[in-house]
Coordinates of C-alpha atoms in Angstrom, one line a residue:
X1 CA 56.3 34.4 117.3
X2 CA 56.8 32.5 113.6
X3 CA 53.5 31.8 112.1
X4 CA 53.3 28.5 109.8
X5 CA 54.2 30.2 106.9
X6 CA 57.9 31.2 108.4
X7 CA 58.0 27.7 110.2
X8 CA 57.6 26.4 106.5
X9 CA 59.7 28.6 104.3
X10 CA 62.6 28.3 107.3
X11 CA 62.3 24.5 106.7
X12 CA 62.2 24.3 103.2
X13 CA 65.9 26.8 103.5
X14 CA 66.8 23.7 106.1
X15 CA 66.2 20.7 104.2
X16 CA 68.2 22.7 101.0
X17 CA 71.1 23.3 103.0
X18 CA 71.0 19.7 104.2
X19 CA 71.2 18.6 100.7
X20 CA 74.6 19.8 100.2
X21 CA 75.7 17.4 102.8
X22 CA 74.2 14.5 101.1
X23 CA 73.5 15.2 97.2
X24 CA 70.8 12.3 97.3
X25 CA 68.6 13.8 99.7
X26 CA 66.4 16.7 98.1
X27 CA 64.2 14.1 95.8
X28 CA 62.4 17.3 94.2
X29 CA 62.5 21.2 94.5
X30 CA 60.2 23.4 92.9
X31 CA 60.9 26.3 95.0
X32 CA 62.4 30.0 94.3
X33 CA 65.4 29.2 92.9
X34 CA 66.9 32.2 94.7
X35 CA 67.3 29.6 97.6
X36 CA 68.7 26.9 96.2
X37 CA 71.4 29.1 94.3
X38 CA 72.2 30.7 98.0
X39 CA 72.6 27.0 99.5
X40 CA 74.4 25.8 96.5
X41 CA 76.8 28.9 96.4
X42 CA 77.3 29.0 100.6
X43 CA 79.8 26.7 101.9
X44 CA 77.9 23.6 103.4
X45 CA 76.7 24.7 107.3
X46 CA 77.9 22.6 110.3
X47 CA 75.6 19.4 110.8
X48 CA 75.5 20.9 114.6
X49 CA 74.2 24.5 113.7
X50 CA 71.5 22.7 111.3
X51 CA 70.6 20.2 114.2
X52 CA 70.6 23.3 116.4
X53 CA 68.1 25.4 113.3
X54 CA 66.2 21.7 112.9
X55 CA 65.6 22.2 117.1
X56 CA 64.0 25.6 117.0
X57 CA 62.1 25.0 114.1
X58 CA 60.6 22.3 116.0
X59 CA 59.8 24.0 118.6
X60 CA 57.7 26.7 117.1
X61 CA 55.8 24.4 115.0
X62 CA 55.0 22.5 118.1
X63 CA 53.6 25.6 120.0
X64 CA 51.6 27.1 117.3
X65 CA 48.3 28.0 118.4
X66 CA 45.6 26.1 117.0
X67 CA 45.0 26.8 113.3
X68 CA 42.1 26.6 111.4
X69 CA 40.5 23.0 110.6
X70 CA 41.8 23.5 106.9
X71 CA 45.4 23.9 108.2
X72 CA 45.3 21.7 111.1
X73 CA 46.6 18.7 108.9
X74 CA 49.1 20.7 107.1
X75 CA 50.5 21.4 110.5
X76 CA 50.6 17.8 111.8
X77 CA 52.4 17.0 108.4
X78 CA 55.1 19.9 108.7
X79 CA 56.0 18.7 112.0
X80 CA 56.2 15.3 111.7
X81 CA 58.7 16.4 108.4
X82 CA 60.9 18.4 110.8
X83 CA 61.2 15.9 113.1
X84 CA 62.4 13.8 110.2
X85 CA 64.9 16.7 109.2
X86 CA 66.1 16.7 112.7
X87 CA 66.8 12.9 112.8
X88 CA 68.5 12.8 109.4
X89 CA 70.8 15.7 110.8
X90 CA 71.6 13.9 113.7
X91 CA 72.3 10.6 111.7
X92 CA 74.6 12.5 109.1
X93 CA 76.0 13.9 112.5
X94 CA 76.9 10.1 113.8
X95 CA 73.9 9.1 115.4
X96 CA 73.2 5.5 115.5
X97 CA 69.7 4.1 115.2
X98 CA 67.9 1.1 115.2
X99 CA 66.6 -0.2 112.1
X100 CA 62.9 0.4 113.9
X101 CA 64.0 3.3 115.5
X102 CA 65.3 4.7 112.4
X103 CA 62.2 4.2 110.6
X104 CA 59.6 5.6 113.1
X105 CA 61.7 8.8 113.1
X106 CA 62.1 9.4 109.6
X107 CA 58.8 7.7 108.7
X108 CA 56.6 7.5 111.0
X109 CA 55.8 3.8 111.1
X110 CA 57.5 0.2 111.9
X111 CA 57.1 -2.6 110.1
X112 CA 55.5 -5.8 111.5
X113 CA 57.4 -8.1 113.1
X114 CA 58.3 -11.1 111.0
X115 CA 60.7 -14.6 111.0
X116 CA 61.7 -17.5 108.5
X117 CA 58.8 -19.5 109.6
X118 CA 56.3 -17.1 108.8
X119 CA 57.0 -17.2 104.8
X120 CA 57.4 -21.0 105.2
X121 CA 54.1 -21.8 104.2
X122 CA 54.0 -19.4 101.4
X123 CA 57.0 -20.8 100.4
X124 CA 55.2 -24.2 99.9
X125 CA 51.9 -22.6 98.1
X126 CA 54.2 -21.4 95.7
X127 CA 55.9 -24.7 94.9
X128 CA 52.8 -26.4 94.3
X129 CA 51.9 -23.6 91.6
X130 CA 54.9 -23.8 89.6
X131 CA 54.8 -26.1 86.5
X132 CA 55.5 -29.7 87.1
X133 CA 57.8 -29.8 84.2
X134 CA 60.1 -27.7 86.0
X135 CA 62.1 -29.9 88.0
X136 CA 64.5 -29.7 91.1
X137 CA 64.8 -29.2 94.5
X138 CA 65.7 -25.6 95.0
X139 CA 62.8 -23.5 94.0
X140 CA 64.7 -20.1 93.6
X141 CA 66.1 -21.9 90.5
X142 CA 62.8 -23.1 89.7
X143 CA 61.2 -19.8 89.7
X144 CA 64.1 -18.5 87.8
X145 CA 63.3 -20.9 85.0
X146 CA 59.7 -20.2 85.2
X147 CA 60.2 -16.7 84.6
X148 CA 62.8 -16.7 81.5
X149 CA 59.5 -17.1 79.5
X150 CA 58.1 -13.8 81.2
X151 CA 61.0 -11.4 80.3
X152 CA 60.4 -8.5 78.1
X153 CA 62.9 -8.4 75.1
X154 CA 65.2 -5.4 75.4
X155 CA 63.6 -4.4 71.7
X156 CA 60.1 -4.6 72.9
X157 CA 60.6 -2.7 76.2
X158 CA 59.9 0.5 75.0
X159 CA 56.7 -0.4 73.0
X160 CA 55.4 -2.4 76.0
X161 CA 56.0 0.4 79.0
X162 CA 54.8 2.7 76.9
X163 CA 51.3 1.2 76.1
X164 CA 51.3 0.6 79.9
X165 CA 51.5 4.1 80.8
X166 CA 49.5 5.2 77.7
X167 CA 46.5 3.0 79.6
X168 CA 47.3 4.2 82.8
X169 CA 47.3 7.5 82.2
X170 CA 43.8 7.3 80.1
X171 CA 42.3 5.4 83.4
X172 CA 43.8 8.1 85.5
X173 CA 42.3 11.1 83.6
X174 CA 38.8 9.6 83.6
X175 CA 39.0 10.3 87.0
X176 CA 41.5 13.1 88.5
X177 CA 41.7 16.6 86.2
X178 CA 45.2 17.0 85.5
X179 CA 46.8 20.4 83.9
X180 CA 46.8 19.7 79.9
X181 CA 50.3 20.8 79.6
X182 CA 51.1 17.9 82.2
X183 CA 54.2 15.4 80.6
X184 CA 56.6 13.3 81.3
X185 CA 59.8 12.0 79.4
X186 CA 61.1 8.4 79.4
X187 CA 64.8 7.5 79.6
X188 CA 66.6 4.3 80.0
X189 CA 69.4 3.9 81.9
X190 CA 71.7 1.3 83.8
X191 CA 74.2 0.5 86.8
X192 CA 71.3 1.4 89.3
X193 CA 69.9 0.0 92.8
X194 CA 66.3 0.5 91.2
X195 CA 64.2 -0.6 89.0
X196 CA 62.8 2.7 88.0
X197 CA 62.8 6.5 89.3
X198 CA 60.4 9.5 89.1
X199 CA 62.1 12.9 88.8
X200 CA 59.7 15.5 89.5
X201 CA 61.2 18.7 87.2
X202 CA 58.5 21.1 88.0
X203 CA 56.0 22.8 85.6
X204 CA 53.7 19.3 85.5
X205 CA 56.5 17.4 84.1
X206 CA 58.6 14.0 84.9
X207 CA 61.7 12.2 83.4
X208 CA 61.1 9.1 84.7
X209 CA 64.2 6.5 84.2
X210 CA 63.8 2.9 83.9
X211 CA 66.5 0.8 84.7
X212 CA 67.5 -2.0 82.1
X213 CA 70.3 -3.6 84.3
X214 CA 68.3 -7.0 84.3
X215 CA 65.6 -8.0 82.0
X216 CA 62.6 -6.5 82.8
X217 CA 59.3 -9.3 83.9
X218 CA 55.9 -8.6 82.0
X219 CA 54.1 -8.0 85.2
X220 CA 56.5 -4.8 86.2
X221 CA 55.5 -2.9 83.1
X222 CA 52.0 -2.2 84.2
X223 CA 53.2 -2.0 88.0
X224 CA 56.3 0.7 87.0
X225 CA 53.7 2.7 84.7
X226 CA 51.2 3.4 87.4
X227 CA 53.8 3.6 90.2
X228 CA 56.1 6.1 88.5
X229 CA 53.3 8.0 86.4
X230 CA 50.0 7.5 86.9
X231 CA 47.8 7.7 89.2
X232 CA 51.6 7.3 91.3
X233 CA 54.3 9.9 91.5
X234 CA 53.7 12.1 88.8
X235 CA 50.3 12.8 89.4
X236 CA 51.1 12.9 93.2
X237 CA 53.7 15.7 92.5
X238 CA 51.7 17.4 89.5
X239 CA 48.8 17.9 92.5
X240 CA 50.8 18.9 95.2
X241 CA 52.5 21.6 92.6
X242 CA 49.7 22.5 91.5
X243 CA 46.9 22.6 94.7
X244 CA 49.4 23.1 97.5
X245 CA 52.3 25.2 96.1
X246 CA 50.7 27.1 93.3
X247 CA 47.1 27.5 94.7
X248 CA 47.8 27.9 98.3
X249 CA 51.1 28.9 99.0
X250 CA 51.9 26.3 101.2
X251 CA 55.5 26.6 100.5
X252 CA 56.9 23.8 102.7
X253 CA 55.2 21.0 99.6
X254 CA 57.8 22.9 97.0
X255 CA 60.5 20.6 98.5
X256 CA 60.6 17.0 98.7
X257 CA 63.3 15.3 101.3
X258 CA 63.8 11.9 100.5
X259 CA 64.0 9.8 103.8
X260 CA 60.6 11.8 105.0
X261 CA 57.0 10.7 105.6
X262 CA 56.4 11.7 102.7
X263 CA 58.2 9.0 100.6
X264 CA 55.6 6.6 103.1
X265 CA 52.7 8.4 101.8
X266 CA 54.2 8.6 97.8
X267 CA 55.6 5.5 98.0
X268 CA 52.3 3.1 99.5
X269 CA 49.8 5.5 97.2
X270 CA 51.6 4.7 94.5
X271 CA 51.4 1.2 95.0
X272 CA 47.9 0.4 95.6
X273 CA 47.3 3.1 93.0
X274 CA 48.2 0.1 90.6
X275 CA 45.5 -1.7 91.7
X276 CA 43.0 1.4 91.7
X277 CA 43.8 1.8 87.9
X278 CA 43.8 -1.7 86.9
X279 CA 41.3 -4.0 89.0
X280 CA 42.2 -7.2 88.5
X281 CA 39.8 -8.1 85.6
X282 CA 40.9 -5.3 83.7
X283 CA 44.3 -6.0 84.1
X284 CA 44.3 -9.8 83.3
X285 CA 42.3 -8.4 79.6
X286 CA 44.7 -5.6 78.9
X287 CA 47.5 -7.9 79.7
X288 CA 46.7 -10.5 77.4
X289 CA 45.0 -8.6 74.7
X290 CA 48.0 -5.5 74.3
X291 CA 50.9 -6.1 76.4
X292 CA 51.9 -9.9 76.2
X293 CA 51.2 -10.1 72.3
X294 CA 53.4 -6.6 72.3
X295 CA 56.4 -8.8 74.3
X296 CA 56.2 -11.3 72.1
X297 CA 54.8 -13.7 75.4
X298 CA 52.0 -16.0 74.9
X299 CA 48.7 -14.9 76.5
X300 CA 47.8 -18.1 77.7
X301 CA 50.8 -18.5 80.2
X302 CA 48.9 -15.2 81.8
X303 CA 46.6 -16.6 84.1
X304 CA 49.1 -18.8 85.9
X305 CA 51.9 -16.3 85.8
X306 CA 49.6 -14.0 87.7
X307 CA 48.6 -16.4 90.2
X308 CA 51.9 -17.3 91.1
X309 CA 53.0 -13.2 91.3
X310 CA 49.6 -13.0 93.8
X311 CA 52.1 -15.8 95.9
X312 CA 54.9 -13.9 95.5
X313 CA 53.3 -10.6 97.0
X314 CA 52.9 -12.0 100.4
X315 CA 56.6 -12.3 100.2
X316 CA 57.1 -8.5 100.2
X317 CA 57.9 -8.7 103.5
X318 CA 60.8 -10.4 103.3
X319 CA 63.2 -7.8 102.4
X320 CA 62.4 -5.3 105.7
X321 CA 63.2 -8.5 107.8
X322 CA 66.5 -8.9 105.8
X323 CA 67.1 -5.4 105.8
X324 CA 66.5 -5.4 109.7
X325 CA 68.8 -8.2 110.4
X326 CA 71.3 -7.3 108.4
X327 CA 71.5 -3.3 109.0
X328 CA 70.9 -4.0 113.0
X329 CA 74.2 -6.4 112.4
X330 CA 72.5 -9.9 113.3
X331 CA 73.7 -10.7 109.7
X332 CA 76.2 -10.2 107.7
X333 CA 76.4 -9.7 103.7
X334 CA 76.3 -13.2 102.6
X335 CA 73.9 -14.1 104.7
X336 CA 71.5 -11.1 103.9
X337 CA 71.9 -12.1 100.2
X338 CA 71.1 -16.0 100.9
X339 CA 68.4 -15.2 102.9
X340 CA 66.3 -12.7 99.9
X341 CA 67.5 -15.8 97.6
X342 CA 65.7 -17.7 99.6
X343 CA 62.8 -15.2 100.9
X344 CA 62.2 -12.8 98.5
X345 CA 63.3 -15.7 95.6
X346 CA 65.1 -12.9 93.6
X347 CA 68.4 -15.0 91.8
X348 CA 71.7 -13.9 93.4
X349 CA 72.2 -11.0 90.6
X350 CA 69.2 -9.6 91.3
X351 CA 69.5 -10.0 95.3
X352 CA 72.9 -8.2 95.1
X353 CA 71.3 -5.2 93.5
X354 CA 68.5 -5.2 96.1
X355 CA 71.4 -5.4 99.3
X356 CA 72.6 -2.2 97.4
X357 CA 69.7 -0.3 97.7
X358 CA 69.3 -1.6 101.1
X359 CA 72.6 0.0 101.7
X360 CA 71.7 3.4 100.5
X361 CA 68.1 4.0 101.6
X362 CA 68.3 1.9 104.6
X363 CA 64.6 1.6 106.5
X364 CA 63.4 3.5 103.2
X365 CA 62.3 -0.2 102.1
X366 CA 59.3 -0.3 104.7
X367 CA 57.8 2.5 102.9
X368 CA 56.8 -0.1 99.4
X369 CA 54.7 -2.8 101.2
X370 CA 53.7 -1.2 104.8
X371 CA 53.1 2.1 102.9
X372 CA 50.3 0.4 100.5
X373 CA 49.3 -1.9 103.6
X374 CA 48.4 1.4 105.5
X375 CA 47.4 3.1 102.2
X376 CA 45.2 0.1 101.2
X377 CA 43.4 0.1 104.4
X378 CA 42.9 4.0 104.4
X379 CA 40.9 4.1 101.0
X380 CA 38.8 0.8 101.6
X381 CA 37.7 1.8 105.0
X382 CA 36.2 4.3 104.0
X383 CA 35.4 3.2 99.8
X384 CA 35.7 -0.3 100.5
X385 CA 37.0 -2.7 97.7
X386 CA 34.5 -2.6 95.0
X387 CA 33.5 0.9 94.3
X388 CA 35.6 1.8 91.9
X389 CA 34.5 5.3 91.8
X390 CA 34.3 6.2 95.6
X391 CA 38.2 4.6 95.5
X392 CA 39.5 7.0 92.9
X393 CA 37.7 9.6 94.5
X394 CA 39.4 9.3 98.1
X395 CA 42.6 8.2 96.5
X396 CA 42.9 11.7 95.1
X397 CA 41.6 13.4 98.0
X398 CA 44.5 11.8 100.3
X399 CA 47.0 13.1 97.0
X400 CA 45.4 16.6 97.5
X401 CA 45.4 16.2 101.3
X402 CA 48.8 14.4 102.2
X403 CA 48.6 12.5 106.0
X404 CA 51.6 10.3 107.2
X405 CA 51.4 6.9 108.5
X406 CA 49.7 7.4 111.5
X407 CA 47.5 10.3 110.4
X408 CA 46.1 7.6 108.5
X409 CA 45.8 5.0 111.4

């Protein structure tokens, strides 16, 4: 009988050989790199003996006998990532899923039900907060004209994002011990479905790539410095590295498949990790004190600007009911782009990019807004909203302690 230890090493062997059947799929490894030189080297294993491998292995994590309270969670985690593994197979294989369907299985959540006429009424608040001076009748070209003012100059970008992950990472350190040889490298790049990327390399150290294909708004520089870097990816993988891998042995955290409840858990912590580093208050200060006088943007547009992107986040989700519609077929192209023009209130450029994405990471979009939602109400049920503190301090336990969607229900 396999104990967790085999069930883990055999799955991290599984998820490597998957890779080679789709080269986007192994988001990290920072395991023996005896294994991923054999699945590199060996031709690329039948998607049926994998789904057949991805079935045992299931099985025995299944029937393990109870393991001790400190492993009980690791155990619930591991098989909840198989079960992903074994979907993703099976979808590589030809299996068709529902957008839902799809996301419960690799995820392990769905995203709310939503229509038109719920954003309707946010679509109003909004209009009323944009500047009277701005005039016309569609209000995705309104917005867009709004927010010329808010661009960071392609000069300035560098000098801005990095003051915004300077702070975030001083905010972070008050509060979670990181390794002091921990880094991370920043590259710019283009011609990509995202706005920015974490790539964990191992050893406590990230490139993390920022995307300059459109001009990038003053509000995302604080947002992509704690989401990639800290307290968001980078930290989350410098832990796991570190506590599980290293300290433990848990050998089944040294690989990191992309479509996984794991990206729920990295992708929702590092989202309302924003707000955990920079409370509102705090922000609204730095903002206008370092980063809009850094842009070149005037400080007092800040307080409205930051109203209106409060407005904008109860939009969020818009783009899981597009990408529903349109990946289930009730939509086609066009009509998916139109509708996040409308929606989501990106301009047509920008909505183009985001169908892309849609395209490649499929149901991976619920994991951004329902991840934080489910995040969010983890930490402040049990830290609430105020204690700043208790919130950093159960923040970094559920880093240490990774749970899935509904481990955390």
């Amino acid at each position: 009988m396999m104990n967790i230890n085999h069930i883990a090493e055999h799955y991290v062997k599984l998820v490597l050989a998957v890779g080679q059947h789709d080269a986007g799929y192994v988001d990290a490894y920072i395991g023996p790199s005896s294994w991923q030189t054999e699945a590199q080297q060996s031709s690329a294993t039948p998607l049926p003996t994998l789904l057949a491998q991805a079935d045992t292995l299931l099985q025995h994590a299944r029937s393990l006998s109870a393991p001790p309270d400190d492993q009980l969670e690791r155990q619930q985690f591991l098989v909840l990532q198989l079960h992903a593994v074994r979907t993703f197979i099976a979808q590589l294989n030809g299996s068709k899923l529902s957008f839902d369907d799809e996301s419960r299985a690799l995820y392990d959540a769905v995203s709310p039900p939503l229509t038109p006429a719920d954003l309707d009424i946010t679509l109003a608040e909004l209009a009323a907060l944009l500047p009277a001076e701005i005039q016309g009748s569609d209000l995705n070209v309104r917005l867009s004209a709004y927010n010329k003012a808010f661009e960071i100059p392609r000069d300035k970008l560098d000098a801005v994002f990095t003051a915004a992950i300077n702070e975030a990472r001083a905010r972070t350190r008050r509060y979670i011990t990181l390794p002091e040889h921990e880094s991370f490298q920043v590259s710019y790049v283009s011609n990509k479905v995202w706005s920015a990327y974490n790539w964990y390399k191992g050893n406590s150290h990230s490139l993390i790539e920022v995307n300059t294909d459109f001009p990038m708004f003053i509000s995302r520089a604080i947002d992509l410095a704690s989401h990639e870097a800290y307290p968001g990816h980078h930290v989350f993988n410098v832990l796991i590295e570190n506590e599980l891998v290293k300290e433990k042995g848990w050998i089944e955290y040294a690989i990191y498949p992309l479509y996984s409840p794991m990206s729920f858990l990295a992708e929702g912590s590092a989202n309302y990790g924003i707000d955990v580093a920079f409370p509102h208050t705090e922000r609204m200060q730095f903002e206008k004190d370092v980063l809009f006088p850094l842009a070149g943007i005037d400080p007092a547009k800040a307080e409205r600007y930051y109203q209106i992107q409060a407005v904008l986040q109860k939009l969020s989700y818009a783009g899981n009911m597009v990408a529903k519609q349109y990946l289930d077929g009730e939509i086609d192209r066009d009509a998916a782009i139109a509708m996040l023009m409308k929606y989501s209130l990106s301009d047509a450029d920008r909505s183009a990019q985001r169908i892309r994405f849609i395209e490649q990471l499929r149901s991976y979009v619920i994991n951004y807004n329902l991840g934080q939602d489910v995040v969010q109400a983890y930490i402040e049920k049990r830290a609430g909203k105020t204690n700043q503190d208790l919130r950093w301090e159960v923040l970094t336990d559920l880093l240490r302690h990774p749970k899935s969607a509904s481990m955390m229900a």
